[in-house]
mmCIF file with all atom_site columns, C-alpha atoms in Angstrom:
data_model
loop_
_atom_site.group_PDB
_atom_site.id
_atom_site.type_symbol
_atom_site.label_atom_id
_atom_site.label_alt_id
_atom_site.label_comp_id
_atom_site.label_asym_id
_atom_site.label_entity_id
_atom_site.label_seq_id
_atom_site.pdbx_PDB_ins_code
_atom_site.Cartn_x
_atom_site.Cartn_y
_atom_site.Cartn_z
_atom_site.occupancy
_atom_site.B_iso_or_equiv
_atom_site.pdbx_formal_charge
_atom_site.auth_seq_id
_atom_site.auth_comp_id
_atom_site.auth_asym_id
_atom_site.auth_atom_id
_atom_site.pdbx_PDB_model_num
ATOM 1   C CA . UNK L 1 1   ? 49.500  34.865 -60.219 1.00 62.00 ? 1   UNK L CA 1
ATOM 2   C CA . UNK L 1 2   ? 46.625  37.111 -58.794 1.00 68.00 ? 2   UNK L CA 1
ATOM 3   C CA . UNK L 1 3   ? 46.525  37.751 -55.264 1.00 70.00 ? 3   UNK L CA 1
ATOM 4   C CA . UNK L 1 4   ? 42.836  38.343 -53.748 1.00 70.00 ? 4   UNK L CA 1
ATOM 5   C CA . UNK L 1 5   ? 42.812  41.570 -51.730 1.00 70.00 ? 5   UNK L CA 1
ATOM 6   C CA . UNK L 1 6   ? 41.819  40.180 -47.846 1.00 80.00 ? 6   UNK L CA 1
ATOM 7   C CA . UNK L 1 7   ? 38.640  41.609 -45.992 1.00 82.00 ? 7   UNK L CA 1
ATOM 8   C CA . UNK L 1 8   ? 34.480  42.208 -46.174 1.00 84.00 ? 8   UNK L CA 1
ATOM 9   C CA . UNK L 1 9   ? 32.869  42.587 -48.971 1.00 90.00 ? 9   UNK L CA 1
ATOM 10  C CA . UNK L 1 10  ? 29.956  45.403 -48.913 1.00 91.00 ? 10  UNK L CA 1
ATOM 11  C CA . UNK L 1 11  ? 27.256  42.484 -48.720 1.00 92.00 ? 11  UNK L CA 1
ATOM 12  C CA . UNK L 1 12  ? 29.115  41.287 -45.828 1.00 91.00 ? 12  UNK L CA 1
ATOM 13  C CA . UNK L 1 13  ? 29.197  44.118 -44.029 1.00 93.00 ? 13  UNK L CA 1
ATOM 14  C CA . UNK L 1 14  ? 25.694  45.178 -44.360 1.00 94.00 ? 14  UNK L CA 1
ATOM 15  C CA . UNK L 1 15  ? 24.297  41.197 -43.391 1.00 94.00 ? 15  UNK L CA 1
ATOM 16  C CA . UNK L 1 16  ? 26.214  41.856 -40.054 1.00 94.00 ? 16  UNK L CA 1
ATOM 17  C CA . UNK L 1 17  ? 24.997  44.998 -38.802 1.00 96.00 ? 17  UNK L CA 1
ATOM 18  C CA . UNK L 1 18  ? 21.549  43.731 -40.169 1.00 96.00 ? 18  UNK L CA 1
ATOM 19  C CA . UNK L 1 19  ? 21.794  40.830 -38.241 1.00 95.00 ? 19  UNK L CA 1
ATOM 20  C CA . UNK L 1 20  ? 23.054  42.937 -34.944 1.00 95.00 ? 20  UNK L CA 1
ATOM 21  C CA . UNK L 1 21  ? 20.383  45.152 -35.654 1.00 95.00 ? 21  UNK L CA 1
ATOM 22  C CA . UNK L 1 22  ? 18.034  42.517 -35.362 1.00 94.00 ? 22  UNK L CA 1
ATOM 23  C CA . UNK L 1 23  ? 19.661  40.783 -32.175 1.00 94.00 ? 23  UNK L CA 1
ATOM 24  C CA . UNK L 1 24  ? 19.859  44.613 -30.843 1.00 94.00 ? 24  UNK L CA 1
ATOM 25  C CA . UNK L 1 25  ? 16.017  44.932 -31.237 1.00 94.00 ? 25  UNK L CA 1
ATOM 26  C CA . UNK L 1 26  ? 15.010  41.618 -29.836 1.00 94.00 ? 26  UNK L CA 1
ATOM 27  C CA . UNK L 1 27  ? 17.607  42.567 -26.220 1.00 92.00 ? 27  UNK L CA 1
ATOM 28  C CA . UNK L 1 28  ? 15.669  45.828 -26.093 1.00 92.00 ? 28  UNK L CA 1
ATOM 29  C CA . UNK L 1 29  ? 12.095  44.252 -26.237 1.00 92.00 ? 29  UNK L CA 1
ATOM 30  C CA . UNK L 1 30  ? 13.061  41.489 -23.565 1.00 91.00 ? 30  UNK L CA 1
ATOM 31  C CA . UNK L 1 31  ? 14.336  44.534 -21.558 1.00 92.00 ? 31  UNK L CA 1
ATOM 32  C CA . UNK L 1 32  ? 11.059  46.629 -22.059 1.00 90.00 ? 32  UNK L CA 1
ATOM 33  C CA . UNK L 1 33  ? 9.478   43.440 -21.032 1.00 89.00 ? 33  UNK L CA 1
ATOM 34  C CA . UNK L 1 34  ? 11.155  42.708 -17.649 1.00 92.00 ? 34  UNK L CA 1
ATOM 35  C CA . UNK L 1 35  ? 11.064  46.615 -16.797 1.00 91.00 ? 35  UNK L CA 1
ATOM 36  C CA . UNK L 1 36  ? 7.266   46.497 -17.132 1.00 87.00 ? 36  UNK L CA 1
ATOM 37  C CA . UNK L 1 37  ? 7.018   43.331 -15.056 1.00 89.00 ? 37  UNK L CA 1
ATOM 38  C CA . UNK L 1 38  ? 8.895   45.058 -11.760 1.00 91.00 ? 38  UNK L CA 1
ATOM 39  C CA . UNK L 1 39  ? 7.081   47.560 -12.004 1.00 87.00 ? 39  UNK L CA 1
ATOM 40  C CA . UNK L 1 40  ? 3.868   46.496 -11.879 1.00 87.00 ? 40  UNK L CA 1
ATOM 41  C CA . UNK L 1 41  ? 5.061   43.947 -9.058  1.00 89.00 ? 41  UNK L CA 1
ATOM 42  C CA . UNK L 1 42  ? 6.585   46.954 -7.039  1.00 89.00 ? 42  UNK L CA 1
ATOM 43  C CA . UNK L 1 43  ? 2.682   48.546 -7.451  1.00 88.00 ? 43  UNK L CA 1
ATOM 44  C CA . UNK L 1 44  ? 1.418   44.524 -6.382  1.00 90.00 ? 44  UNK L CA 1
ATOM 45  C CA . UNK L 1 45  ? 3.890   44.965 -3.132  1.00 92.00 ? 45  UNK L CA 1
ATOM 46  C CA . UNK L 1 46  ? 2.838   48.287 -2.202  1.00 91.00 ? 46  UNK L CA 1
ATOM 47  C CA . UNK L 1 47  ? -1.036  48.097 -2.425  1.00 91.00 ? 47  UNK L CA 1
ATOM 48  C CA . UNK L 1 48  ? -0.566  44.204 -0.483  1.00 92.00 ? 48  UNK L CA 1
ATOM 49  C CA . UNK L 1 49  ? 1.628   45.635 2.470   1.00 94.00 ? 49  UNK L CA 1
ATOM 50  C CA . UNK L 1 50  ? -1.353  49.001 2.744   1.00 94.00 ? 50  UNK L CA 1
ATOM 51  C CA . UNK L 1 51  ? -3.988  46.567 2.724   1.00 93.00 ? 51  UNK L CA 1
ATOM 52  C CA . UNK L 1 52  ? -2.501  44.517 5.506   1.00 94.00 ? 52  UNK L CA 1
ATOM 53  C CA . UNK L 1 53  ? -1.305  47.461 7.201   1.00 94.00 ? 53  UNK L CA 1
ATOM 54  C CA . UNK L 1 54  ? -5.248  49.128 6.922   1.00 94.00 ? 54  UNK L CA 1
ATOM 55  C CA . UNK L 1 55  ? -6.331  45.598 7.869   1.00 94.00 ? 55  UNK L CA 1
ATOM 56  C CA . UNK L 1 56  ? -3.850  45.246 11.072  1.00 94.00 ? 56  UNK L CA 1
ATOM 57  C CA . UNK L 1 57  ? -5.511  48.921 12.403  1.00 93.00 ? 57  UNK L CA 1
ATOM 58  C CA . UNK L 1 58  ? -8.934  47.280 12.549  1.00 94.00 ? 58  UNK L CA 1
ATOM 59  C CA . UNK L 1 59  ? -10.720 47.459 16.013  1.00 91.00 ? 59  UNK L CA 1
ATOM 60  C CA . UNK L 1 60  ? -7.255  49.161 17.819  1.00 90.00 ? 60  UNK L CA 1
ATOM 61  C CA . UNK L 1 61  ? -8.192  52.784 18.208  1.00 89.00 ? 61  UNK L CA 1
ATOM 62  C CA . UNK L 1 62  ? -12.063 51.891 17.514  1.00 90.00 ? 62  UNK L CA 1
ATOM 63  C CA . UNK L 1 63  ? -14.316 49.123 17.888  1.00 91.00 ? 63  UNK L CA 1
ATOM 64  C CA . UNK L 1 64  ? -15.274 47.188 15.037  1.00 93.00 ? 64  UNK L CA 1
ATOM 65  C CA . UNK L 1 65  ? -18.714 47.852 13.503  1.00 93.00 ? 65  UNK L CA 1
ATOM 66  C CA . UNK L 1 66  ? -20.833 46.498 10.794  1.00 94.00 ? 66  UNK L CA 1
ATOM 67  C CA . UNK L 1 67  ? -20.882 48.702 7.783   1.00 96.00 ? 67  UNK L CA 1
ATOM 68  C CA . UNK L 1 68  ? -18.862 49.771 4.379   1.00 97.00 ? 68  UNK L CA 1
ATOM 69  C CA . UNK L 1 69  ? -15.567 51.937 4.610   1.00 96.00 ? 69  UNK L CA 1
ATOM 70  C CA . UNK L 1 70  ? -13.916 53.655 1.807   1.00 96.00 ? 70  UNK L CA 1
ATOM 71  C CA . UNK L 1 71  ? -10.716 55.597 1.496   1.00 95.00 ? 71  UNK L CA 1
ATOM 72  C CA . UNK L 1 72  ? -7.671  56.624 -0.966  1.00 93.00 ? 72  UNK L CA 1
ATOM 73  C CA . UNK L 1 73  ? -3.945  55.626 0.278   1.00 92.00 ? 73  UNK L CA 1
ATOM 74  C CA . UNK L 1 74  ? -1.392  58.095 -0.359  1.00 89.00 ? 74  UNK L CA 1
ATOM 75  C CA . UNK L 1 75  ? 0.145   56.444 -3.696  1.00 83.00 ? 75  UNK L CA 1
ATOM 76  C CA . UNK L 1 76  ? -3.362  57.008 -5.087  1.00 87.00 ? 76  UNK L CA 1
ATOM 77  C CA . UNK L 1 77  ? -4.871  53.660 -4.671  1.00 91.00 ? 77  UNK L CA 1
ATOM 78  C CA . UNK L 1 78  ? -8.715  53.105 -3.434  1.00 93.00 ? 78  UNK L CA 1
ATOM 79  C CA . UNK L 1 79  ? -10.140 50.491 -0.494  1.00 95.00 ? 79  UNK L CA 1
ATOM 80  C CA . UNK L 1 80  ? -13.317 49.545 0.271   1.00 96.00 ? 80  UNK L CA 1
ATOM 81  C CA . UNK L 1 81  ? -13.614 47.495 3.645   1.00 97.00 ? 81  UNK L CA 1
ATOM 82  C CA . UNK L 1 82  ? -16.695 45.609 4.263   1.00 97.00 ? 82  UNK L CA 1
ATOM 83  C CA . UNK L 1 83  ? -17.654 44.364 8.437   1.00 96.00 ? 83  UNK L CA 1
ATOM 84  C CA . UNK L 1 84  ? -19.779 42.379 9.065   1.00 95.00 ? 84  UNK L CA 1
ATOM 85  C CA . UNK L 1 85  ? -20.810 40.374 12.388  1.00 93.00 ? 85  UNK L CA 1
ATOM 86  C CA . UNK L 1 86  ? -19.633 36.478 11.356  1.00 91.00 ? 86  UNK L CA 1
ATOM 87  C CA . UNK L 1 87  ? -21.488 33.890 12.715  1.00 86.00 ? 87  UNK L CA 1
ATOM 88  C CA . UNK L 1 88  ? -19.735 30.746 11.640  1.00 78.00 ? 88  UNK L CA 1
ATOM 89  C CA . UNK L 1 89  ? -21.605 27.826 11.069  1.00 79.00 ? 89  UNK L CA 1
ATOM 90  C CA . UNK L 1 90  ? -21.716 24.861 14.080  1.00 70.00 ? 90  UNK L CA 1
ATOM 91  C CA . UNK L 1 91  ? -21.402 21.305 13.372  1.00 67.00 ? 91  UNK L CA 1
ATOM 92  C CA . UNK L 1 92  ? -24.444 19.111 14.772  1.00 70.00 ? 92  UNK L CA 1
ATOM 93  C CA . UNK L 1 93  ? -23.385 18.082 18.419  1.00 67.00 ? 93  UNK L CA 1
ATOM 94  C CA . UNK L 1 94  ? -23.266 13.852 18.175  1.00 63.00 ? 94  UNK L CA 1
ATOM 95  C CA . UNK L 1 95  ? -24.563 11.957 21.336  1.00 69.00 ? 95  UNK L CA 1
ATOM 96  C CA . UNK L 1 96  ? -21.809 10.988 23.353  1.00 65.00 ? 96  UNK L CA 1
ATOM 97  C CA . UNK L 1 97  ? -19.477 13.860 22.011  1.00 62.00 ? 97  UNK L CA 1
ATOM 98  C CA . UNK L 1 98  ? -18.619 17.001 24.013  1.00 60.00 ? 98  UNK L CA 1
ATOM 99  C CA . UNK L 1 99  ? -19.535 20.152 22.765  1.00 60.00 ? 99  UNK L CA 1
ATOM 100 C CA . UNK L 1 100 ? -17.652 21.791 20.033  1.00 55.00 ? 100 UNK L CA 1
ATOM 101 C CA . UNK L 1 101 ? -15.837 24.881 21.522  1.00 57.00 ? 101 UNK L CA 1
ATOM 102 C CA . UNK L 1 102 ? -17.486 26.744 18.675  1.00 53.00 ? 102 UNK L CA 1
ATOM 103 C CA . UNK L 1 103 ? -21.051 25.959 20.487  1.00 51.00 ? 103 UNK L CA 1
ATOM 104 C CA . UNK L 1 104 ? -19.163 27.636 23.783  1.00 52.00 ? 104 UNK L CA 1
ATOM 105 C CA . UNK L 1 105 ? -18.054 30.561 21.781  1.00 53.00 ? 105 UNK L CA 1
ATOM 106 C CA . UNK L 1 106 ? -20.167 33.962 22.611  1.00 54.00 ? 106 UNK L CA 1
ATOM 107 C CA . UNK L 1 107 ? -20.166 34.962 26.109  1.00 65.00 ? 107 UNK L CA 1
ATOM 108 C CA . UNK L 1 108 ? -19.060 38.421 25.267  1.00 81.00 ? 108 UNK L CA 1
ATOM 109 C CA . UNK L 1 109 ? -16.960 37.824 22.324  1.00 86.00 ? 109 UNK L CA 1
ATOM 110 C CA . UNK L 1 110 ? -18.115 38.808 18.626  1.00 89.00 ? 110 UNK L CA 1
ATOM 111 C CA . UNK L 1 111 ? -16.851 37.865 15.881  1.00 91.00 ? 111 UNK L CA 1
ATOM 112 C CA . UNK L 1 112 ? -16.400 39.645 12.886  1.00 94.00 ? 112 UNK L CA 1
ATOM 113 C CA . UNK L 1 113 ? -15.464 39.428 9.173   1.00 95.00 ? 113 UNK L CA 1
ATOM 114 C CA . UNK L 1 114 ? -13.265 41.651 7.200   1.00 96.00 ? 114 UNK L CA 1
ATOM 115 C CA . UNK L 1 115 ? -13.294 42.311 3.349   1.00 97.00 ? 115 UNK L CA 1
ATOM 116 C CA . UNK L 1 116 ? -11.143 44.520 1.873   1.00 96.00 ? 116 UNK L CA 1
ATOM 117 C CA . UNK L 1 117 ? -10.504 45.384 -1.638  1.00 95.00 ? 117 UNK L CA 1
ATOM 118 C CA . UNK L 1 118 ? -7.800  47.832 -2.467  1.00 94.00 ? 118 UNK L CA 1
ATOM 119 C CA . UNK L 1 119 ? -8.025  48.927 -6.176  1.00 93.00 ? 119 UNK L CA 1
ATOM 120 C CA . UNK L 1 120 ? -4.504  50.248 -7.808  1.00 92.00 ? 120 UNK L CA 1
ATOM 121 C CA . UNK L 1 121 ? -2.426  50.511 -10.802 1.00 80.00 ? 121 UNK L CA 1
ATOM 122 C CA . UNK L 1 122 ? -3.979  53.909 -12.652 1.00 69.00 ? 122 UNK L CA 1
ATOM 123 C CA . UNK L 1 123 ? -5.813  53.496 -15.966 1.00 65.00 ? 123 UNK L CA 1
ATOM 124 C CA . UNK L 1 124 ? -4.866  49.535 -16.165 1.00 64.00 ? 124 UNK L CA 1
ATOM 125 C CA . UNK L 1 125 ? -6.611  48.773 -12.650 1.00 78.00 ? 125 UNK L CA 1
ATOM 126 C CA . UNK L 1 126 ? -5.702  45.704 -10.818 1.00 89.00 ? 126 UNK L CA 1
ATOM 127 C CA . UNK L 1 127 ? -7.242  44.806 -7.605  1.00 91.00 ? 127 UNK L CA 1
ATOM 128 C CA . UNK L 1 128 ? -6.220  42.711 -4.407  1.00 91.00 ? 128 UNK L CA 1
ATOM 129 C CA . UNK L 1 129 ? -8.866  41.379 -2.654  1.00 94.00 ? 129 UNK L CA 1
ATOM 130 C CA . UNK L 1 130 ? -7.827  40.304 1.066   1.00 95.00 ? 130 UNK L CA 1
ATOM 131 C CA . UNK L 1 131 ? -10.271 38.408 4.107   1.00 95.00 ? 131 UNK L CA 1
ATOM 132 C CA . UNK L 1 132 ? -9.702  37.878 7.716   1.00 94.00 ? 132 UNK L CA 1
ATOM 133 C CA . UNK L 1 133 ? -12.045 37.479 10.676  1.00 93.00 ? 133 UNK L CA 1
ATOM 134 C CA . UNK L 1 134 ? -11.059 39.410 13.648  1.00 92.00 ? 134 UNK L CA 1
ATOM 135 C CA . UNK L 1 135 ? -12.185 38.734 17.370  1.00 91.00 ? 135 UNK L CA 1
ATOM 136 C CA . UNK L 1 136 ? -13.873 41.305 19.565  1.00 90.00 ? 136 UNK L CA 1
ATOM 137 C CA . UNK L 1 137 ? -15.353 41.693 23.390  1.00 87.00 ? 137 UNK L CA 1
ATOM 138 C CA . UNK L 1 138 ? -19.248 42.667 22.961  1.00 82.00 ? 138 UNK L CA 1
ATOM 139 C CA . UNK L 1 139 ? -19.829 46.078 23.017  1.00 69.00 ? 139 UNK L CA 1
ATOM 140 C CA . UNK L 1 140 ? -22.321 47.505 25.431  1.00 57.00 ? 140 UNK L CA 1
ATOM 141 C CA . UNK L 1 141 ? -25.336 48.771 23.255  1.00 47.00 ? 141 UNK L CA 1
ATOM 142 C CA . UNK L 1 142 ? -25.346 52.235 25.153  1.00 41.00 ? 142 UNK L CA 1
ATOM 143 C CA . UNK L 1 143 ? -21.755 53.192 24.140  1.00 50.00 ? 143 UNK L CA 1
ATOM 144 C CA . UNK L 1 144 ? -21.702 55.439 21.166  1.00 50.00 ? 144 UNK L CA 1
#
């Protein structure tokens, strides 16, 4: 009687490492994958926090004025703010109704409207777009 020798044939052998190969390749593409994705969500963070960060600045060392601002933040990201004077719009006063305290609003307060859009992310640009209104006393028309 004939004993069979124990162990892998060649076939064997080479299905295996083909088929780790193959689970090897698909690990490293899920891992590519996920890599990319914090990254670009660290760039999402750190364009969101300068935009509210440029945003919170508005009207403390200067007032606020109508107009178009542009700048670069240090990672190499661009802004553009927009101001503009916001006037909002006032509901009809109804007989027998007080006043809205919008229809009170203005003795020396203005009212303004911020748009900013902060463009980042290199040669694939993304963009965060971000809106707030901000309240300000009335300047006097002969400051500078």
């Amino acid at each position: 009687m004939k004993t069979r020798a124990s162990g892998f044939t060649l076939l064997e052998v080479l299905a295996a490492i083909a088929l780790l190969a193959f689970a090897f390749a698909i690990g490293l593409r899920a891992m590519s994958g996920a890599l990319g994705n914090a990254a670009r969500g660290a760039a999402l963070t750190t364009a969101a926090l300068q935009a509210q960060s440029l945003l919170d600045a508005q009207g403390l060392t200067a007032p606020l004025r109508a107009g178009v601002q542009r700048g670069r933040f240090a990672g190499g990201a661009t802004w553009q703010l927009r101001s503009s004077l916001y006037k909002p719009p006032l509901p009809p006063h109804a007989p027998g109704f007080a006043a809205s305290p919008l229809q009170s609003l203005g003795g020396g307060i203005d009212l303004y409207r911020l748009d900013l859009d902060v463009h980042y992310g290199g040669s694939g640009a993304r963009e965060v777009r971000l809106s707030t209104l901000r309240v300000q006393l009335v300047q006097d028309a002969r400051q500078p």
